PDB file of C-alpha atoms in Angstrom:
ATOM      1  CA  UNK D   1       0.000   0.000   0.000  1.00 49.00           C
ATOM      2  CA  UNK D   2       1.269   3.444  -0.935  1.00 58.00           C
ATOM      3  CA  UNK D   3       1.355   5.969   1.860  1.00 60.00           C
ATOM      4  CA  UNK D   4       1.842   9.608   0.931  1.00 70.00           C
ATOM      5  CA  UNK D   5       4.847  11.333   2.437  1.00 68.00           C
ATOM      6  CA  UNK D   6       4.257  13.692   5.299  1.00 74.00           C
ATOM      7  CA  UNK D   7       4.971  17.374   4.891  1.00 75.00           C
ATOM      8  CA  UNK D   8       7.978  16.971   7.206  1.00 73.00           C
ATOM      9  CA  UNK D   9       9.414  14.157   5.056  1.00 75.00           C
ATOM     10  CA  UNK D  10       8.851  16.154   1.864  1.00 78.00           C
ATOM     11  CA  UNK D  11      10.441  19.230   3.444  1.00 81.00           C
ATOM     12  CA  UNK D  12      13.449  17.218   4.685  1.00 81.00           C
ATOM     13  CA  UNK D  13      13.973  15.687   1.219  1.00 84.00           C
ATOM     14  CA  UNK D  14      13.787  19.115  -0.421  1.00 86.00           C
ATOM     15  CA  UNK D  15      16.298  20.518   2.079  1.00 88.00           C
ATOM     16  CA  UNK D  16      18.691  17.579   1.512  1.00 85.00           C
ATOM     17  CA  UNK D  17      18.420  18.017  -2.266  1.00 88.00           C
ATOM     18  CA  UNK D  18      19.136  21.761  -1.993  1.00 91.00           C
ATOM     19  CA  UNK D  19      22.198  21.068   0.209  1.00 92.00           C
ATOM     20  CA  UNK D  20      23.420  18.414  -2.243  1.00 90.00           C
ATOM     21  CA  UNK D  21      23.029  20.806  -5.202  1.00 92.00           C
ATOM     22  CA  UNK D  22      24.937  23.531  -3.316  1.00 95.00           C
ATOM     23  CA  UNK D  23      27.715  21.012  -2.645  1.00 93.00           C
ATOM     24  CA  UNK D  24      27.762  20.015  -6.340  1.00 93.00           C
ATOM     25  CA  UNK D  25      28.115  23.694  -7.329  1.00 95.00           C
ATOM     26  CA  UNK D  26      30.945  24.202  -4.825  1.00 96.00           C
ATOM     27  CA  UNK D  27      32.822  21.098  -6.056  1.00 95.00           C
ATOM     28  CA  UNK D  28      32.360  22.133  -9.707  1.00 94.00           C
ATOM     29  CA  UNK D  29      33.790  25.598  -8.936  1.00 95.00           C
ATOM     30  CA  UNK D  30      36.819  24.159  -7.110  1.00 96.00           C
ATOM     31  CA  UNK D  31      37.360  21.618  -9.888  1.00 94.00           C
ATOM     32  CA  UNK D  32      37.365  24.267 -12.614  1.00 95.00           C
ATOM     33  CA  UNK D  33      39.780  26.402 -10.584  1.00 95.00           C
ATOM     34  CA  UNK D  34      42.149  23.420 -10.270  1.00 95.00           C
ATOM     35  CA  UNK D  35      42.460  23.035 -14.061  1.00 95.00           C
ATOM     36  CA  UNK D  36      45.420  24.978 -15.524  1.00 95.00           C
ATOM     37  CA  UNK D  37      44.108  28.220 -17.040  1.00 94.00           C
ATOM     38  CA  UNK D  38      45.368  27.509 -20.569  1.00 94.00           C
ATOM     39  CA  UNK D  39      43.273  24.314 -20.862  1.00 94.00           C
ATOM     40  CA  UNK D  40      40.350  25.417 -18.670  1.00 93.00           C
ATOM     41  CA  UNK D  41      38.202  27.071 -21.352  1.00 91.00           C
ATOM     42  CA  UNK D  42      35.257  24.905 -22.336  1.00 89.00           C
ATOM     43  CA  UNK D  43      36.017  22.252 -19.721  1.00 91.00           C
ATOM     44  CA  UNK D  44      32.861  20.844 -18.199  1.00 92.00           C
ATOM     45  CA  UNK D  45      32.590  19.362 -14.734  1.00 92.00           C
ATOM     46  CA  UNK D  46      29.832  16.955 -13.751  1.00 90.00           C
ATOM     47  CA  UNK D  47      29.436  16.043 -10.088  1.00 90.00           C
ATOM     48  CA  UNK D  48      27.093  13.383  -8.783  1.00 88.00           C
ATOM     49  CA  UNK D  49      26.735  11.042  -5.871  1.00 84.00           C
ATOM     50  CA  UNK D  50      26.751   7.322  -6.592  1.00 81.00           C
ATOM     51  CA  UNK D  51      25.764   4.538  -4.255  1.00 75.00           C
ATOM     52  CA  UNK D  52      28.178   1.685  -3.725  1.00 67.00           C
ATOM     53  CA  UNK D  53      26.680  -1.746  -3.155  1.00 62.00           C
ATOM     54  CA  UNK D  54      29.935  -3.200  -1.841  1.00 60.00           C
ATOM     55  CA  UNK D  55      29.890  -3.511   1.968  1.00 60.00           C
ATOM     56  CA  UNK D  56      33.632  -2.732   2.038  1.00 59.00           C
ATOM     57  CA  UNK D  57      33.310   0.711   0.482  1.00 63.00           C
ATOM     58  CA  UNK D  58      31.678   3.983   1.471  1.00 65.00           C
ATOM     59  CA  UNK D  59      27.905   3.785   0.988  1.00 78.00           C
ATOM     60  CA  UNK D  60      27.956   6.936  -1.146  1.00 80.00           C
ATOM     61  CA  UNK D  61      30.822   8.215  -3.315  1.00 83.00           C
ATOM     62  CA  UNK D  62      31.072  11.596  -4.981  1.00 87.00           C
ATOM     63  CA  UNK D  63      32.061  11.112  -8.632  1.00 86.00           C
ATOM     64  CA  UNK D  64      33.588  14.027 -10.542  1.00 89.00           C
ATOM     65  CA  UNK D  65      33.793  13.820 -14.343  1.00 88.00           C
ATOM     66  CA  UNK D  66      35.981  16.275 -16.254  1.00 91.00           C
ATOM     67  CA  UNK D  67      35.240  16.691 -19.972  1.00 90.00           C
ATOM     68  CA  UNK D  68      37.403  18.871 -22.230  1.00 91.00           C
ATOM     69  CA  UNK D  69      36.480  20.530 -25.539  1.00 87.00           C
ATOM     70  CA  UNK D  70      38.635  17.955 -27.348  1.00 86.00           C
ATOM     71  CA  UNK D  71      36.320  15.228 -26.100  1.00 84.00           C
ATOM     72  CA  UNK D  72      39.029  14.002 -23.754  1.00 86.00           C
ATOM     73  CA  UNK D  73      37.801  13.150 -20.313  1.00 87.00           C
ATOM     74  CA  UNK D  74      38.642  11.660 -16.981  1.00 86.00           C
ATOM     75  CA  UNK D  75      37.099  10.962 -13.657  1.00 86.00           C
ATOM     76  CA  UNK D  76      37.875  10.828  -9.982  1.00 86.00           C
ATOM     77  CA  UNK D  77      35.910   9.705  -6.985  1.00 84.00           C
ATOM     78  CA  UNK D  78      35.834  10.609  -3.328  1.00 84.00           C
ATOM     79  CA  UNK D  79      34.458   8.087  -0.814  1.00 82.00           C
ATOM     80  CA  UNK D  80      31.988  10.479   0.835  1.00 85.00           C
ATOM     81  CA  UNK D  81      28.825  12.430   0.237  1.00 88.00           C
ATOM     82  CA  UNK D  82      29.180  15.694  -1.684  1.00 91.00           C
ATOM     83  CA  UNK D  83      28.296  17.769   1.376  1.00 92.00           C
ATOM     84  CA  UNK D  84      31.360  16.349   3.177  1.00 90.00           C
ATOM     85  CA  UNK D  85      33.835  17.210   0.394  1.00 92.00           C
ATOM     86  CA  UNK D  86      36.156  20.056   1.328  1.00 93.00           C
ATOM     87  CA  UNK D  87      38.395  21.947  -1.071  1.00 94.00           C
ATOM     88  CA  UNK D  88      41.448  20.425   0.619  1.00 91.00           C
ATOM     89  CA  UNK D  89      40.133  16.846   0.229  1.00 89.00           C
ATOM     90  CA  UNK D  90      39.259  17.486  -3.401  1.00 92.00           C
ATOM     91  CA  UNK D  91      42.655  18.962  -4.255  1.00 91.00           C
ATOM     92  CA  UNK D  92      44.468  16.121  -2.453  1.00 87.00           C
ATOM     93  CA  UNK D  93      42.732  13.638  -4.782  1.00 87.00           C
ATOM     94  CA  UNK D  94      42.683  15.806  -7.911  1.00 92.00           C
ATOM     95  CA  UNK D  95      44.569  14.656 -11.026  1.00 92.00           C
ATOM     96  CA  UNK D  96      48.011  16.081 -11.603  1.00 92.00           C
ATOM     97  CA  UNK D  97      48.584  18.806 -14.174  1.00 93.00           C
ATOM     98  CA  UNK D  98      50.256  16.233 -16.445  1.00 92.00           C
ATOM     99  CA  UNK D  99      47.151  13.999 -16.340  1.00 91.00           C
ATOM    100  CA  UNK D 100      44.798  16.953 -16.927  1.00 94.00           C
ATOM    101  CA  UNK D 101      46.840  18.070 -19.946  1.00 93.00           C
ATOM    102  CA  UNK D 102      46.773  14.541 -21.399  1.00 91.00           C
ATOM    103  CA  UNK D 103      42.994  14.393 -20.962  1.00 91.00           C
ATOM    104  CA  UNK D 104      42.660  17.831 -22.586  1.00 92.00           C
ATOM    105  CA  UNK D 105      44.482  16.458 -25.660  1.00 91.00           C
ATOM    106  CA  UNK D 106      42.079  13.506 -25.766  1.00 87.00           C
ATOM    107  CA  UNK D 107      44.727  11.063 -24.534  1.00 87.00           C
ATOM    108  CA  UNK D 108      44.254   8.320 -21.973  1.00 82.00           C
ATOM    109  CA  UNK D 109      45.990   8.967 -18.679  1.00 82.00           C
ATOM    110  CA  UNK D 110      45.609   6.743 -15.665  1.00 82.00           C
ATOM    111  CA  UNK D 111      44.121   8.392 -12.609  1.00 80.00           C
ATOM    112  CA  UNK D 112      44.632   7.622  -9.852  1.00 77.00           C
ATOM    113  CA  UNK D 113      47.974   6.027 -10.625  1.00 70.00           C
ATOM    114  CA  UNK D 114      48.610   2.469  -9.560  1.00 59.00           C
ATOM    115  CA  UNK D 115      50.927   2.684  -6.575  1.00 52.00           C
ATOM    116  CA  UNK D 116      52.667  -0.519  -5.635  1.00 50.00           C
ATOM    117  CA  UNK D 117      56.108   0.716  -4.619  1.00 48.00           C
ATOM    118  CA  UNK D 118      55.175   0.614  -0.937  1.00 49.00           C
ATOM    119  CA  UNK D 119      54.747  -3.164  -1.030  1.00 46.00           C
ATOM    120  CA  UNK D 120      57.639  -5.588  -0.964  1.00 48.00           C
ATOM    121  CA  UNK D 121      56.906  -8.666  -3.096  1.00 48.00           C
ATOM    122  CA  UNK D 122      58.329 -10.888  -0.383  1.00 48.00           C
ATOM    123  CA  UNK D 123      55.939  -9.682   2.307  1.00 50.00           C
ATOM    124  CA  UNK D 124      52.739  -8.939   0.362  1.00 53.00           C
ATOM    125  CA  UNK D 125      51.126 -11.476  -1.969  1.00 63.00           C
ATOM    126  CA  UNK D 126      47.854 -10.840  -3.771  1.00 70.00           C
ATOM    127  CA  UNK D 127      45.704 -13.804  -4.801  1.00 78.00           C
ATOM    128  CA  UNK D 128      45.711 -15.046  -8.386  1.00 84.00           C
ATOM    129  CA  UNK D 129      42.782 -13.643 -10.379  1.00 90.00           C
ATOM    130  CA  UNK D 130      40.543 -15.377 -12.934  1.00 91.00           C
ATOM    131  CA  UNK D 131      41.024 -12.766 -15.695  1.00 94.00           C
ATOM    132  CA  UNK D 132      44.048 -11.012 -17.156  1.00 92.00           C
ATOM    133  CA  UNK D 133      44.633  -7.581 -18.727  1.00 92.00           C
ATOM    134  CA  UNK D 134      43.087  -7.453 -22.194  1.00 93.00           C
ATOM    135  CA  UNK D 135      40.510 -10.147 -21.492  1.00 94.00           C
ATOM    136  CA  UNK D 136      36.885  -9.467 -22.489  1.00 96.00           C
ATOM    137  CA  UNK D 137      34.373  -9.554 -19.631  1.00 95.00           C
ATOM    138  CA  UNK D 138      30.828  -8.625 -18.657  1.00 94.00           C
ATOM    139  CA  UNK D 139      30.339  -6.410 -15.599  1.00 91.00           C
ATOM    140  CA  UNK D 140      27.250  -6.001 -13.461  1.00 88.00           C
ATOM    141  CA  UNK D 141      26.370  -2.302 -13.622  1.00 85.00           C
ATOM    142  CA  UNK D 142      22.646  -2.377 -12.918  1.00 80.00           C
ATOM    143  CA  UNK D 143      20.274  -3.883 -10.392  1.00 79.00           C
ATOM    144  CA  UNK D 144      18.618  -6.401 -12.730  1.00 80.00           C
ATOM    145  CA  UNK D 145      20.435  -9.765 -12.599  1.00 78.00           C
ATOM    146  CA  UNK D 146      19.553 -10.489 -16.245  1.00 84.00           C
ATOM    147  CA  UNK D 147      19.793  -7.129 -18.043  1.00 87.00           C
ATOM    148  CA  UNK D 148      22.115  -5.243 -15.668  1.00 85.00           C
ATOM    149  CA  UNK D 149      25.327  -6.302 -17.461  1.00 90.00           C
ATOM    150  CA  UNK D 150      27.594  -4.544 -19.944  1.00 92.00           C
ATOM    151  CA  UNK D 151      30.738  -5.650 -21.765  1.00 94.00           C
ATOM    152  CA  UNK D 152      34.262  -4.346 -21.518  1.00 95.00           C
ATOM    153  CA  UNK D 153      37.941  -5.199 -21.253  1.00 95.00           C
ATOM    154  CA  UNK D 154      40.215  -5.624 -18.234  1.00 95.00           C
ATOM    155  CA  UNK D 155      42.720  -2.745 -18.220  1.00 94.00           C
ATOM    156  CA  UNK D 156      44.268  -3.140 -14.755  1.00 92.00           C
ATOM    157  CA  UNK D 157      44.652  -5.779 -12.077  1.00 90.00           C
ATOM    158  CA  UNK D 158      44.534  -4.909  -8.382  1.00 89.00           C
ATOM    159  CA  UNK D 159      43.197  -1.376  -8.716  1.00 89.00           C
ATOM    160  CA  UNK D 160      43.005   0.964  -5.738  1.00 86.00           C
ATOM    161  CA  UNK D 161      42.097   4.585  -5.086  1.00 85.00           C
ATOM    162  CA  UNK D 162      44.430   6.775  -3.008  1.00 82.00           C
ATOM    163  CA  UNK D 163      41.740   7.440  -0.387  1.00 79.00           C
ATOM    164  CA  UNK D 164      40.977   3.761   0.220  1.00 79.00           C
ATOM    165  CA  UNK D 165      42.243   2.089   3.392  1.00 75.00           C
ATOM    166  CA  UNK D 166      45.775   0.761   3.031  1.00 73.00           C
ATOM    167  CA  UNK D 167      44.814  -2.879   2.495  1.00 72.00           C
ATOM    168  CA  UNK D 168      41.806  -2.243   0.200  1.00 79.00           C
ATOM    169  CA  UNK D 169      42.021  -3.295  -3.435  1.00 84.00           C
ATOM    170  CA  UNK D 170      39.570  -3.977  -6.246  1.00 88.00           C
ATOM    171  CA  UNK D 171      40.622  -6.979  -8.329  1.00 90.00           C
ATOM    172  CA  UNK D 172      39.924  -5.322 -11.694  1.00 92.00           C
ATOM    173  CA  UNK D 173      39.649  -1.987 -13.445  1.00 93.00           C
ATOM    174  CA  UNK D 174      37.555  -2.333 -16.602  1.00 94.00           C
ATOM    175  CA  UNK D 175      37.157  -0.128 -19.683  1.00 94.00           C
ATOM    176  CA  UNK D 176      33.531  -0.618 -20.675  1.00 94.00           C
ATOM    177  CA  UNK D 177      32.549  -0.594 -24.336  1.00 94.00           C
ATOM    178  CA  UNK D 178      30.440   2.530 -23.673  1.00 91.00           C
ATOM    179  CA  UNK D 179      33.610   4.435 -22.661  1.00 91.00           C
ATOM    180  CA  UNK D 180      33.242   4.362 -18.883  1.00 90.00           C
ATOM    181  CA  UNK D 181      35.989   3.038 -16.641  1.00 91.00           C
ATOM    182  CA  UNK D 182      34.822   1.153 -13.565  1.00 92.00           C
ATOM    183  CA  UNK D 183      36.260  -1.213 -11.020  1.00 90.00           C
ATOM    184  CA  UNK D 184      34.948  -4.635 -10.079  1.00 89.00           C
ATOM    185  CA  UNK D 185      34.852  -4.862  -6.276  1.00 85.00           C
ATOM    186  CA  UNK D 186      35.151  -8.659  -6.229  1.00 84.00           C
ATOM    187  CA  UNK D 187      36.389 -11.529  -8.390  1.00 86.00           C
ATOM    188  CA  UNK D 188      33.044 -13.343  -8.361  1.00 85.00           C
ATOM    189  CA  UNK D 189      30.559 -14.202 -11.119  1.00 84.00           C
ATOM    190  CA  UNK D 190      27.870 -12.037  -9.513  1.00 84.00           C
ATOM    191  CA  UNK D 191      30.022  -8.948 -10.285  1.00 87.00           C
ATOM    192  CA  UNK D 192      32.241  -9.862 -13.242  1.00 92.00           C
ATOM    193  CA  UNK D 193      32.219 -12.824 -15.625  1.00 93.00           C
ATOM    194  CA  UNK D 194      33.766 -13.886 -18.926  1.00 94.00           C
ATOM    195  CA  UNK D 195      32.067 -12.312 -21.935  1.00 93.00           C
ATOM    196  CA  UNK D 196      29.378 -14.547 -23.389  1.00 87.00           C
ATOM    197  CA  UNK D 197      29.568 -14.767 -27.155  1.00 78.00           C
ATOM    198  CA  UNK D 198      26.217 -14.391 -28.937  1.00 65.00           C
TER     199      UNK D 198
END
């Protein structure tokens, strides 16, 4: 049975939406300011909150997409709601000038970079994964267990974001055929599987 929302619930939702939109505007402004002035013109910033279904990650991430006039683009994510993002946190996670310039030229540039120099091979062993770089896969990107899949290619093993806890890794980073780059939070068939040929 459908119960209409109370005026208090409606008012609280409207207030939360207004706060979220103000946070989006603030993050967009800071993001534009962080782009070098000579490549800033025409750059578009899109900020949105995304829910993470993985129990090991923040329940809500703030995703920031940067699109340049050339069509080049990149993305970064912060493991928090938009209202909690400060300028300092954003700039600490923001792509380097070199990465921004590559994106502005339409080139691929990895962000965040894969950092493994802090681990000694003798003391830190990651499990063997089912898929390798270059392998075609299907990733679960939607809620429907039948239609919520899209195809792509493994582009990185043992991906991690700089803001993640020290021992947190995603087994795969995947370039989807629609252009998005995502990570698979687990090496299980419910999240990522070998591409099925039609």
